[in-house]
mmCIF file of C-alpha atoms in Angstrom:
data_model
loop_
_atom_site.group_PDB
_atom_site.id
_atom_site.type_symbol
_atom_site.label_atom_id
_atom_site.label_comp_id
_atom_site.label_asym_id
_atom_site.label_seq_id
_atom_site.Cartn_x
_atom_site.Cartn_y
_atom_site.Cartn_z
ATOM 1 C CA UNK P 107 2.404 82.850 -60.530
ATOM 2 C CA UNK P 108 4.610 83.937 -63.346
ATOM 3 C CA UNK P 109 8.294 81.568 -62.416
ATOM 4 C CA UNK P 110 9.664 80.664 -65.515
ATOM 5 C CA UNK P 111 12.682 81.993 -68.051
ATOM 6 C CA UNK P 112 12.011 81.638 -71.304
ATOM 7 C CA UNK P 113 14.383 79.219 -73.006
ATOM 8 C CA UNK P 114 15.853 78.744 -76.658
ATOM 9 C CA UNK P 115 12.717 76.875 -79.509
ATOM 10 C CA UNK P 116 15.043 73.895 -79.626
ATOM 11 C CA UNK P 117 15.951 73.677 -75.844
ATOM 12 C CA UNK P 118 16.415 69.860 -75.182
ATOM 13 C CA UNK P 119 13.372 67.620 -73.705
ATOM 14 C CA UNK P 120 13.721 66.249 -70.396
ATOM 15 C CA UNK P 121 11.922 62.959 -70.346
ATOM 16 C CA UNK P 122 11.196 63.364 -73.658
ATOM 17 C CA UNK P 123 10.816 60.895 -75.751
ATOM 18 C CA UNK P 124 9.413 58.685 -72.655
ATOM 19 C CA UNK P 125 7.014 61.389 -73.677
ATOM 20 C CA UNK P 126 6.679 61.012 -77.078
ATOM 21 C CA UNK P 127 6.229 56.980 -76.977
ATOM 22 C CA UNK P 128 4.636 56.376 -74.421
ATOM 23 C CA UNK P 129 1.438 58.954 -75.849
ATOM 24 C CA UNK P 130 1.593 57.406 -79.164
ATOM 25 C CA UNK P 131 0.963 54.068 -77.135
ATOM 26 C CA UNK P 132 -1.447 55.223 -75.149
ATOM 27 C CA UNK P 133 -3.336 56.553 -77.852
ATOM 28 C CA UNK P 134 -3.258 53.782 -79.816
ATOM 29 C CA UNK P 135 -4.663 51.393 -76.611
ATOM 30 C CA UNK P 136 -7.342 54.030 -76.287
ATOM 31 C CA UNK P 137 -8.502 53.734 -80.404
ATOM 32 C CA UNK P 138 -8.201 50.388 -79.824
ATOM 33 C CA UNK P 139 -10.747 50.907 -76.795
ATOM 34 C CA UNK P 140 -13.034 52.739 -79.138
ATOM 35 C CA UNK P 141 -13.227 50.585 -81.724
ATOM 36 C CA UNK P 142 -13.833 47.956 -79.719
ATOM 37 C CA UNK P 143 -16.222 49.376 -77.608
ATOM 38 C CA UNK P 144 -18.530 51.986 -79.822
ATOM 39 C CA UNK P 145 -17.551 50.669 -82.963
ATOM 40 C CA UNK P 146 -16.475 51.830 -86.604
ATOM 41 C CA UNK P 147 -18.564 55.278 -87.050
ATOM 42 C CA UNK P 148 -17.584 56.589 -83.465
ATOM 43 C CA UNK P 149 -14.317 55.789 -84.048
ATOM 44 C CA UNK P 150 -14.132 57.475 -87.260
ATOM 45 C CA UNK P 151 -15.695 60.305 -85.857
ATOM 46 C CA UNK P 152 -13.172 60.594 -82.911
ATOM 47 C CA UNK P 153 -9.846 59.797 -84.155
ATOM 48 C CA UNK P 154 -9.631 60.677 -87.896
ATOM 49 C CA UNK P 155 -12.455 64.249 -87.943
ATOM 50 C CA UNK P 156 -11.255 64.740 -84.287
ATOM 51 C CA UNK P 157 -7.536 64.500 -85.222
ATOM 52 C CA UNK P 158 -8.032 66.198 -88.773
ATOM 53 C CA UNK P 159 -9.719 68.796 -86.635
ATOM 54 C CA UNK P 160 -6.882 69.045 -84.170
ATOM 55 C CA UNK P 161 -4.095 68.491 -86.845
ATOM 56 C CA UNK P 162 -5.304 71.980 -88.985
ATOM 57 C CA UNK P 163 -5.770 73.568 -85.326
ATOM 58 C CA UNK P 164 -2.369 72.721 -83.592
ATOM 59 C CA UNK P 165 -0.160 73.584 -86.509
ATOM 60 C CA UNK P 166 -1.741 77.524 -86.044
ATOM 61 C CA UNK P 167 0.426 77.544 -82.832
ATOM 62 C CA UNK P 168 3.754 77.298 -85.009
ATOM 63 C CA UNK P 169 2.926 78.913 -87.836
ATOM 64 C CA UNK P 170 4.758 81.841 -88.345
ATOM 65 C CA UNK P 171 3.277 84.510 -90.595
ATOM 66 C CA UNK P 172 4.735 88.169 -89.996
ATOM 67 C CA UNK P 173 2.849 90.189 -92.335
ATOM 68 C CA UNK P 174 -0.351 88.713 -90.926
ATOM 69 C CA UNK P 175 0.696 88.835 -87.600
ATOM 70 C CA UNK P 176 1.661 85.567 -86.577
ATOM 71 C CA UNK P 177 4.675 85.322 -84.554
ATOM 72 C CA UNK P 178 3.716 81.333 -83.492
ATOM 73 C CA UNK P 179 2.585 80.641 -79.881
ATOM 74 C CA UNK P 180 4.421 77.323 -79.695
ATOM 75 C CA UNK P 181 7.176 74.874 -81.029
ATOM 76 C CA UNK P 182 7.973 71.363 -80.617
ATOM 77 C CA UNK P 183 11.289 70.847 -82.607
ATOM 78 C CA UNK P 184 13.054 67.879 -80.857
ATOM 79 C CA UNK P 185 10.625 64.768 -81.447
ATOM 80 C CA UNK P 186 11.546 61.725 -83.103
ATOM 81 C CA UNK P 187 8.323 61.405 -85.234
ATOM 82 C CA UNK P 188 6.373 63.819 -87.664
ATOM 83 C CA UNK P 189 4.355 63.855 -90.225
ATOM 84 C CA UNK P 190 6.261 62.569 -92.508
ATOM 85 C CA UNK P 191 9.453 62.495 -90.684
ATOM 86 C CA UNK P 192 10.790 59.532 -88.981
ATOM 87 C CA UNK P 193 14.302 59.941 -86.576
ATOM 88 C CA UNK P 194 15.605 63.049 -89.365
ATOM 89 C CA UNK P 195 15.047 61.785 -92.146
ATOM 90 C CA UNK P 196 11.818 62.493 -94.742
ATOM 91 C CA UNK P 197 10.025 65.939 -95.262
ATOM 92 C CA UNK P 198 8.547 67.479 -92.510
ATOM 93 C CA UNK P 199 5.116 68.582 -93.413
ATOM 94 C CA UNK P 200 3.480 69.233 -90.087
ATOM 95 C CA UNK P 201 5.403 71.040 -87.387
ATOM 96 C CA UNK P 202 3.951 69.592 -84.882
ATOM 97 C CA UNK P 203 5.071 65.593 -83.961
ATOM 98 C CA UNK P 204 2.581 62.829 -84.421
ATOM 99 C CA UNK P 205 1.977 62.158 -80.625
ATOM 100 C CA UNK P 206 0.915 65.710 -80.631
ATOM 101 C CA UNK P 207 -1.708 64.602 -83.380
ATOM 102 C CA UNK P 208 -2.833 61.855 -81.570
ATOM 103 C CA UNK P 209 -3.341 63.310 -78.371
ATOM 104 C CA UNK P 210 -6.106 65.379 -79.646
ATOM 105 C CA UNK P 211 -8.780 62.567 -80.412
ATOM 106 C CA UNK P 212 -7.937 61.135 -76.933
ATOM 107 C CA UNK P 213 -8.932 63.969 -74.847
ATOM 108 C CA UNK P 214 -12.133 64.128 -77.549
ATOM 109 C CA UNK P 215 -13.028 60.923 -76.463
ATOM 110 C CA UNK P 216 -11.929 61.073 -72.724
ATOM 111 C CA UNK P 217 -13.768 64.176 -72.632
ATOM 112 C CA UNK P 218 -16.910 62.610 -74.593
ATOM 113 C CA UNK P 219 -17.342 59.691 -71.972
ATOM 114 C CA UNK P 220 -17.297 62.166 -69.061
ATOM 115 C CA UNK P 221 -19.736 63.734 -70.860
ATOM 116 C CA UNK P 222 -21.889 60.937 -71.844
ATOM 117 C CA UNK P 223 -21.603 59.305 -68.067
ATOM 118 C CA UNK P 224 -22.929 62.839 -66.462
ATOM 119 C CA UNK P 225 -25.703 62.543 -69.019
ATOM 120 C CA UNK P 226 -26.693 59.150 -68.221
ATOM 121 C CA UNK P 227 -27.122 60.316 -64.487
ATOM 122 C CA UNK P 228 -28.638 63.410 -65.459
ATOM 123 C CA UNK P 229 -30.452 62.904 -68.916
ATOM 124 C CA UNK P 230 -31.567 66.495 -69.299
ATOM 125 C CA UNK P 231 -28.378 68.042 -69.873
ATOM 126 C CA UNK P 232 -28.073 66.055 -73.172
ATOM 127 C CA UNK P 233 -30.348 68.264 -74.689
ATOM 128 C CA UNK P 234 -28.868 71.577 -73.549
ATOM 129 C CA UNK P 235 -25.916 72.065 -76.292
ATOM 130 C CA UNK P 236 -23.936 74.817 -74.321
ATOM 131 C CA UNK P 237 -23.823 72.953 -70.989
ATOM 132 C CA UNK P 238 -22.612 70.003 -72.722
ATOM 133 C CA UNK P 239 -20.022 71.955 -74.472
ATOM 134 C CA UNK P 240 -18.881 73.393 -71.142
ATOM 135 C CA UNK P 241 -18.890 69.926 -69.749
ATOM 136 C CA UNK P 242 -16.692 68.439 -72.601
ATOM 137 C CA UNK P 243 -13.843 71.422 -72.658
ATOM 138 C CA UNK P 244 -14.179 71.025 -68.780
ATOM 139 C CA UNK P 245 -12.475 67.884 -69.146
ATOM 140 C CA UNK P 246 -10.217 68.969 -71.340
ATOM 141 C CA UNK P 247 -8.947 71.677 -69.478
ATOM 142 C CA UNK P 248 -8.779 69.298 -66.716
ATOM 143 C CA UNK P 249 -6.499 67.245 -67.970
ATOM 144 C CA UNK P 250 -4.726 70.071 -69.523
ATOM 145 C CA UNK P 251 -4.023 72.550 -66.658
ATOM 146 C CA UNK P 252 -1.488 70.210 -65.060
ATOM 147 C CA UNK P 253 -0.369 68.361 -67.976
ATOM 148 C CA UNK P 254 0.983 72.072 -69.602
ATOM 149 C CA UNK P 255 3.007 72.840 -66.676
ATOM 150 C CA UNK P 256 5.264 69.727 -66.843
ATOM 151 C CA UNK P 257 5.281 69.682 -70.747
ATOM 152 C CA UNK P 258 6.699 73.341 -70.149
ATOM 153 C CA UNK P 259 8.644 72.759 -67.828
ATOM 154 C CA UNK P 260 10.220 69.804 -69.635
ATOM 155 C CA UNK P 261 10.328 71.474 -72.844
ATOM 156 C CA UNK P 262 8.452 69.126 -74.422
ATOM 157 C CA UNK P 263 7.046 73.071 -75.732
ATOM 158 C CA UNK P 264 8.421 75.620 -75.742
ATOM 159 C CA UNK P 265 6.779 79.231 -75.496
ATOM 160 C CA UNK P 266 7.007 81.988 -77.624
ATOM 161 C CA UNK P 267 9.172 84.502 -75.204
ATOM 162 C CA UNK P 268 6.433 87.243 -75.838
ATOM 163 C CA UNK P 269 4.137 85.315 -73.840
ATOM 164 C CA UNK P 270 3.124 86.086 -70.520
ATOM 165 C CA UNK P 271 3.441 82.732 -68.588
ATOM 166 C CA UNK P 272 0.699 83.082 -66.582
ATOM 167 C CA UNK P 273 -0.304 79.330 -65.017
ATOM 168 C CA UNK P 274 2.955 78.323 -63.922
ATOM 169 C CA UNK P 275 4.913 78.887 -66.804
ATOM 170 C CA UNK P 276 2.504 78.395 -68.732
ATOM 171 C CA UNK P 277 0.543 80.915 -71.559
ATOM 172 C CA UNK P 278 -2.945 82.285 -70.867
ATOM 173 C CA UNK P 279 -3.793 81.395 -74.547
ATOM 174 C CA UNK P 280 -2.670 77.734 -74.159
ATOM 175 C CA UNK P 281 -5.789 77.546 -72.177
ATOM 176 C CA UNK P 282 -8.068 79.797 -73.904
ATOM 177 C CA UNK P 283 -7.127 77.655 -77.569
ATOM 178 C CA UNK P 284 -7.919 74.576 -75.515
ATOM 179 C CA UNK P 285 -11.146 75.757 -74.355
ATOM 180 C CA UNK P 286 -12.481 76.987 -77.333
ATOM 181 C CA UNK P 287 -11.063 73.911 -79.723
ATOM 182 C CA UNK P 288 -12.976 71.337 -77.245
ATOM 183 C CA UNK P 289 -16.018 73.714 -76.523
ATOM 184 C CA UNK P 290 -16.535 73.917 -80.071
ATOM 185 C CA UNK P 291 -15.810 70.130 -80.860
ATOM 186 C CA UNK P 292 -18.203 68.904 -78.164
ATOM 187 C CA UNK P 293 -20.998 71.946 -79.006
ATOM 188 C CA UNK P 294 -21.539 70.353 -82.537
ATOM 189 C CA UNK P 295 -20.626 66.848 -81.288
ATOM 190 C CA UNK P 296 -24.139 67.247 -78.502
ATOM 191 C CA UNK P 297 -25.947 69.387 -81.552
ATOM 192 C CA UNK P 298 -25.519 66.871 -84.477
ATOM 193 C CA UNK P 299 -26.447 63.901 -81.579
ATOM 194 C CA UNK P 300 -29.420 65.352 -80.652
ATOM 195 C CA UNK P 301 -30.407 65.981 -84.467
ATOM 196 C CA UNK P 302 -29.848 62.293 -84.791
ATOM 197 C CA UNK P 303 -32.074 61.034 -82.074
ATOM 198 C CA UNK P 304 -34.749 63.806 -83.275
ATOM 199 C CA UNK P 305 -34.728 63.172 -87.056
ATOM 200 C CA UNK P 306 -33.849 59.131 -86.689
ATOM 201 C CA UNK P 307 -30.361 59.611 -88.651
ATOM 202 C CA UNK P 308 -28.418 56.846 -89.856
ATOM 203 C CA UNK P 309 -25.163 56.852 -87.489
ATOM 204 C CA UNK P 310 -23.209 57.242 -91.401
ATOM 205 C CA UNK P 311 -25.406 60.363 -91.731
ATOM 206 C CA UNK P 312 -24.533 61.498 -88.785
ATOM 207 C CA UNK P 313 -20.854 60.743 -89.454
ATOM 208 C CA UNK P 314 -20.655 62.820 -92.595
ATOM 209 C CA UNK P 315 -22.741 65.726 -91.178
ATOM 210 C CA UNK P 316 -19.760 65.876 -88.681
ATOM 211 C CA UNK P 317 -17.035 66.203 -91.529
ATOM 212 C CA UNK P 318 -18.966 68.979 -92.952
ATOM 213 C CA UNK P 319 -18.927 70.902 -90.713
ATOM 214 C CA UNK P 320 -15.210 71.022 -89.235
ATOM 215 C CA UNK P 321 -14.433 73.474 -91.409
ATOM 216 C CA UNK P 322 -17.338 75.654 -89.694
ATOM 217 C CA UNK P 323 -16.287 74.381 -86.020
ATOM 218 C CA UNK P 324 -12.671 75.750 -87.509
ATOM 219 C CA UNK P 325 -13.970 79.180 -88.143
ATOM 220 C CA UNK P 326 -15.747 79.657 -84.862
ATOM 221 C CA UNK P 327 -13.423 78.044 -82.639
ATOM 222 C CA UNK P 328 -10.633 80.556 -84.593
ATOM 223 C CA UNK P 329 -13.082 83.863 -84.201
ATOM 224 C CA UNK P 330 -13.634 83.151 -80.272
ATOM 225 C CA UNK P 331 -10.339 82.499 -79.838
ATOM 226 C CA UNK P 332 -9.239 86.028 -81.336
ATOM 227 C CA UNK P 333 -11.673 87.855 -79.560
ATOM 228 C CA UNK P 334 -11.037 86.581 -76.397
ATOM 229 C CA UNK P 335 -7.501 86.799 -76.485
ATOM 230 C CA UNK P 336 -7.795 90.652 -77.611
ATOM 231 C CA UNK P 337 -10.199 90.546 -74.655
ATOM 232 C CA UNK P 338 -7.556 89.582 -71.919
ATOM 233 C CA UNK P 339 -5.182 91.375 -73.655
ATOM 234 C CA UNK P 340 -7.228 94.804 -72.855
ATOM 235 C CA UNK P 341 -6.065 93.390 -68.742
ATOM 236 C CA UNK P 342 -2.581 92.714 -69.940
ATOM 237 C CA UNK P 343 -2.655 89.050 -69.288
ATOM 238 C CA UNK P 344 -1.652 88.016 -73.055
ATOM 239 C CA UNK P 345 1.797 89.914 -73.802
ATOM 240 C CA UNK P 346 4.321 90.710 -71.392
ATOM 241 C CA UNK F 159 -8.840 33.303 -64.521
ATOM 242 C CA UNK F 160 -8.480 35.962 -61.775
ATOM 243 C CA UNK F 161 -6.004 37.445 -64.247
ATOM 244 C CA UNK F 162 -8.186 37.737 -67.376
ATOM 245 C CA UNK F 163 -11.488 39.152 -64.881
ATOM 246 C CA UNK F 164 -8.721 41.892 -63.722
ATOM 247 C CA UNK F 165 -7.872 42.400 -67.171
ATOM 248 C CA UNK F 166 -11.718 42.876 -68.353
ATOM 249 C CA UNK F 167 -12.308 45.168 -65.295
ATOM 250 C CA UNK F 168 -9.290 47.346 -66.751
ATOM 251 C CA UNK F 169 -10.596 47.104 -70.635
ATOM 252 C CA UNK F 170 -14.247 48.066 -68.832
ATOM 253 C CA UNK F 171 -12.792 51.134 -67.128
ATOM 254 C CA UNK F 172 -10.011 52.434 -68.726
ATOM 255 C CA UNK F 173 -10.866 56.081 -69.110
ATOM 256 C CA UNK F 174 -10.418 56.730 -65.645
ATOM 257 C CA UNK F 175 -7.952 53.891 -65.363
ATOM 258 C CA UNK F 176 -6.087 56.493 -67.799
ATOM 259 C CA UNK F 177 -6.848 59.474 -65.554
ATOM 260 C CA UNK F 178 -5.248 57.992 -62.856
ATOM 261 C CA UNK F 179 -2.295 56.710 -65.098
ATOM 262 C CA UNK F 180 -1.441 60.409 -65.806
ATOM 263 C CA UNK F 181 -1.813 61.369 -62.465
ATOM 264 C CA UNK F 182 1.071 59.359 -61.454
ATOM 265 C CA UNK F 183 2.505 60.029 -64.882
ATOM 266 C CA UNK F 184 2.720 64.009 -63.694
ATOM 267 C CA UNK F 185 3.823 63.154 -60.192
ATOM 268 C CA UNK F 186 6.441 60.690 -61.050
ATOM 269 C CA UNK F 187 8.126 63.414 -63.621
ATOM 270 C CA UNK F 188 7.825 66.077 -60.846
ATOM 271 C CA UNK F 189 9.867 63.330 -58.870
ATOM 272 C CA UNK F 190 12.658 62.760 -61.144
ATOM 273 C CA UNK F 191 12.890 66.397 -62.174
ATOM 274 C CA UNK F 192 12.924 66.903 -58.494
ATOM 275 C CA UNK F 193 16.544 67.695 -58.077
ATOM 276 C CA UNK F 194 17.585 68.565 -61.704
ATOM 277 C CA UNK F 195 18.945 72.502 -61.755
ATOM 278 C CA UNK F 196 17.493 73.203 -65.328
ATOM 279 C CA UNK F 197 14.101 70.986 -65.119
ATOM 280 C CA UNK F 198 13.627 71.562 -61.611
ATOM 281 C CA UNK F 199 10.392 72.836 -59.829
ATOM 282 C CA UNK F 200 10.790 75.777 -57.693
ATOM 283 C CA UNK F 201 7.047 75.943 -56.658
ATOM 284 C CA UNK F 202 6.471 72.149 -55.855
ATOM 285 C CA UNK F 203 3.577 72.431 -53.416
ATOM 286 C CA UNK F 204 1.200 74.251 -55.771
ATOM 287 C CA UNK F 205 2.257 72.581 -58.754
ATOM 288 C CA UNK F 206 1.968 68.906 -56.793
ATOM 289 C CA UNK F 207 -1.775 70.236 -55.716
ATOM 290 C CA UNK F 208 -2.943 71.133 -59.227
ATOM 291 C CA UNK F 209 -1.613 68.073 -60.541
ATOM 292 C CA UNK F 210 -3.689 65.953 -57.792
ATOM 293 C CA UNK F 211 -6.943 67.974 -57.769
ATOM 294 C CA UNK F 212 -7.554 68.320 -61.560
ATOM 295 C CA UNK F 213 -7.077 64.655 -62.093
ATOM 296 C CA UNK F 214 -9.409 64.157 -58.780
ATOM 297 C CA UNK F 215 -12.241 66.192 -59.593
ATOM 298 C CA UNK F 216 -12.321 64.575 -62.739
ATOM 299 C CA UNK F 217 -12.626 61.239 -61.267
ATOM 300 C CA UNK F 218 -14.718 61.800 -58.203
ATOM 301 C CA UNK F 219 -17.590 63.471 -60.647
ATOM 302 C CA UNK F 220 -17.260 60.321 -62.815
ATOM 303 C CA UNK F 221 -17.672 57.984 -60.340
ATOM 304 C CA UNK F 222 -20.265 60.006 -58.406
ATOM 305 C CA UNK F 223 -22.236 59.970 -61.774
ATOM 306 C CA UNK F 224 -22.208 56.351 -62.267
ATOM 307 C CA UNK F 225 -23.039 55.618 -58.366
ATOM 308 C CA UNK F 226 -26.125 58.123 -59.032
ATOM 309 C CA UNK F 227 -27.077 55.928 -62.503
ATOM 310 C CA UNK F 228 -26.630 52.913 -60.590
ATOM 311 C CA UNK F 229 -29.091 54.220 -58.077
ATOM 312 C CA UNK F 230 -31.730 54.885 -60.450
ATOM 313 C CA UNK F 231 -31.661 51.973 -62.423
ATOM 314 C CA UNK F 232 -31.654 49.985 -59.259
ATOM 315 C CA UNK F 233 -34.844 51.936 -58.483
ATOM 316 C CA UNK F 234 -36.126 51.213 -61.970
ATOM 317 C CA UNK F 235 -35.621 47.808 -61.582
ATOM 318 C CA UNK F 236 -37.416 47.596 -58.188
ATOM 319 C CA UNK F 237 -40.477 49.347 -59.702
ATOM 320 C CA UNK F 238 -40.854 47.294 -62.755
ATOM 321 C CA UNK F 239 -40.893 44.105 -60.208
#
């Protein structure tokens, strides 16, 4: 399946900043949605741990680090709006644009009401952490695996060359750093629920016990996406 | 009226309102990148399949799990009368 060239890390975006606005609108309806539907603590829990989570996560795919061995994975140089650069002008302190940022709580909470709608059907698998994990990166992977081959294609990212584009253009460890950031997210996300129904914690409690431990969903997601990408490298399906 | 119960059902379901609204989202980009020569898609069928089936899977298990939670609180229902 491999059918792209590799292009320049500021190639020009087709379509986008239709992109670029039109997620930062979207994921401002669906906070809105949140809020208004599960209320403050959810909310906080989704969109400002989830996107803290994903902001600290994302900017690894730039980062650029040679004597540790970071080449970057990714870049998205062309947007309009970063953190805390608007059209050019300001200082640029994440690499990675703010519809980028906001993206990540969305799929957290797309991928948390597919998950709680299969539990309410089938109530058992609330209480078994891995399959509920599974479930929740399911659904981000979902809505990933197409989604990264037109945001490739487009340049809306653009590859580091050393890549081997696997899915249509697209990086095997794209999909591997999805699986494990969302895996990891919604593993602690079904643990720390089930401690909440079990020891009757205040949904506050709760909240804070999820900001603890980011750092530690950090760390794991980070040492299981190392390993496995060494693993697939072993088959040659990392590097070209 | 018929215009603020159509906008309620869209508020109720908007997740997989969404779903579908990147669906078309994918396709319509495919569409217009269709005949570009530096965006354009050289392997349109399987690309045009993913985009459909991911998107569909994701929405058929939703709405199969809320038919099968309709179903048993329907029975619940009928038990407690």
């Amino acid at each position: 399946m491999i059918s792209i060239i590799y292009v320049a890390r500021d190639a020009p975006m087709y379509l986008g900043t239709f992109y670029e606005f039109s997620s930062i609108f979207i994921s401002i309806l669906v906070l809105i949605h949140c809020y208004k539907m599960r209320g403050k603590y959810d909310t906080i829990k989704i969109y400002l741990i989830g996107m803290i989570y994903g902001l600290i996560l994302e900017n690894g795919g730039p980062l650029i680090l040679p004597q540790f061995g970071f080449e970057g994975f990714f870049w998205e140089n062309n947007y309009k709006l970063y953190l805390f650069e608007f059209f050019g002008y300001g200082i640029r302190i994440s690499k990675v644009p703010i519809a980028t940022h906001l993206g990540w709580p969305m799929v957290f909470y797309i991928a948390i009401i597919f998950w709680e709608q299969i539990c309410r059907a089938f109530p058992k698998i609330k209480h078994h952490t891995i399959i509920s994990g599974l479930i929740i990166s399911s659904s981000g992977l979902m809505f990933d695996l197409p989604f990264d081959i037109i945001a490739t294609r487009f340049n809306w990212w653009v590859w580091n060359e050393n890549l081997l584009p696997l899915w249509f253009g697209v990086p095997l460890v794209n999909y591997l750093a999805w699986f494990w950031a969302v895996f990891m997210f919604g593993y602690f996300w079904t643990v720390l629920h089930n401690k909440k129904e079990k020891n009757n914690w205040s949904e506050s409690k709760l909240t804070k016990n999820l900001a603890i431990v980011v750092p530690l969903i950090w760390i794991l997601d980070t040492i299981g996406f190392v390993l496995s990408k060494e693993l697939f490298n072993l088959f040659g399906l990392i590097y070209i | 009226m018929k215009i603020k119960l159509l906008l309620k059902i869209i508020w109720n379901n908007l997740i997989p309102i969404l779903i579908i609204y990147f669906l078309l989202d994918v396709l319509i980009s495919i569409l217009f990148a269709w005949n570009n020569t530096i965006y354009g898609f050289s392997q349109f069928g399987p690309i045009i399949f993913i985009s459909l089936i991911f998107p569909l899977i994701w929405i058929f298990i939703y709405v199969l799990c809320r038919k099968i939670e309709n179903n048993k609180n329907k029975i619940k229902r009928e038990e407690d009368l």
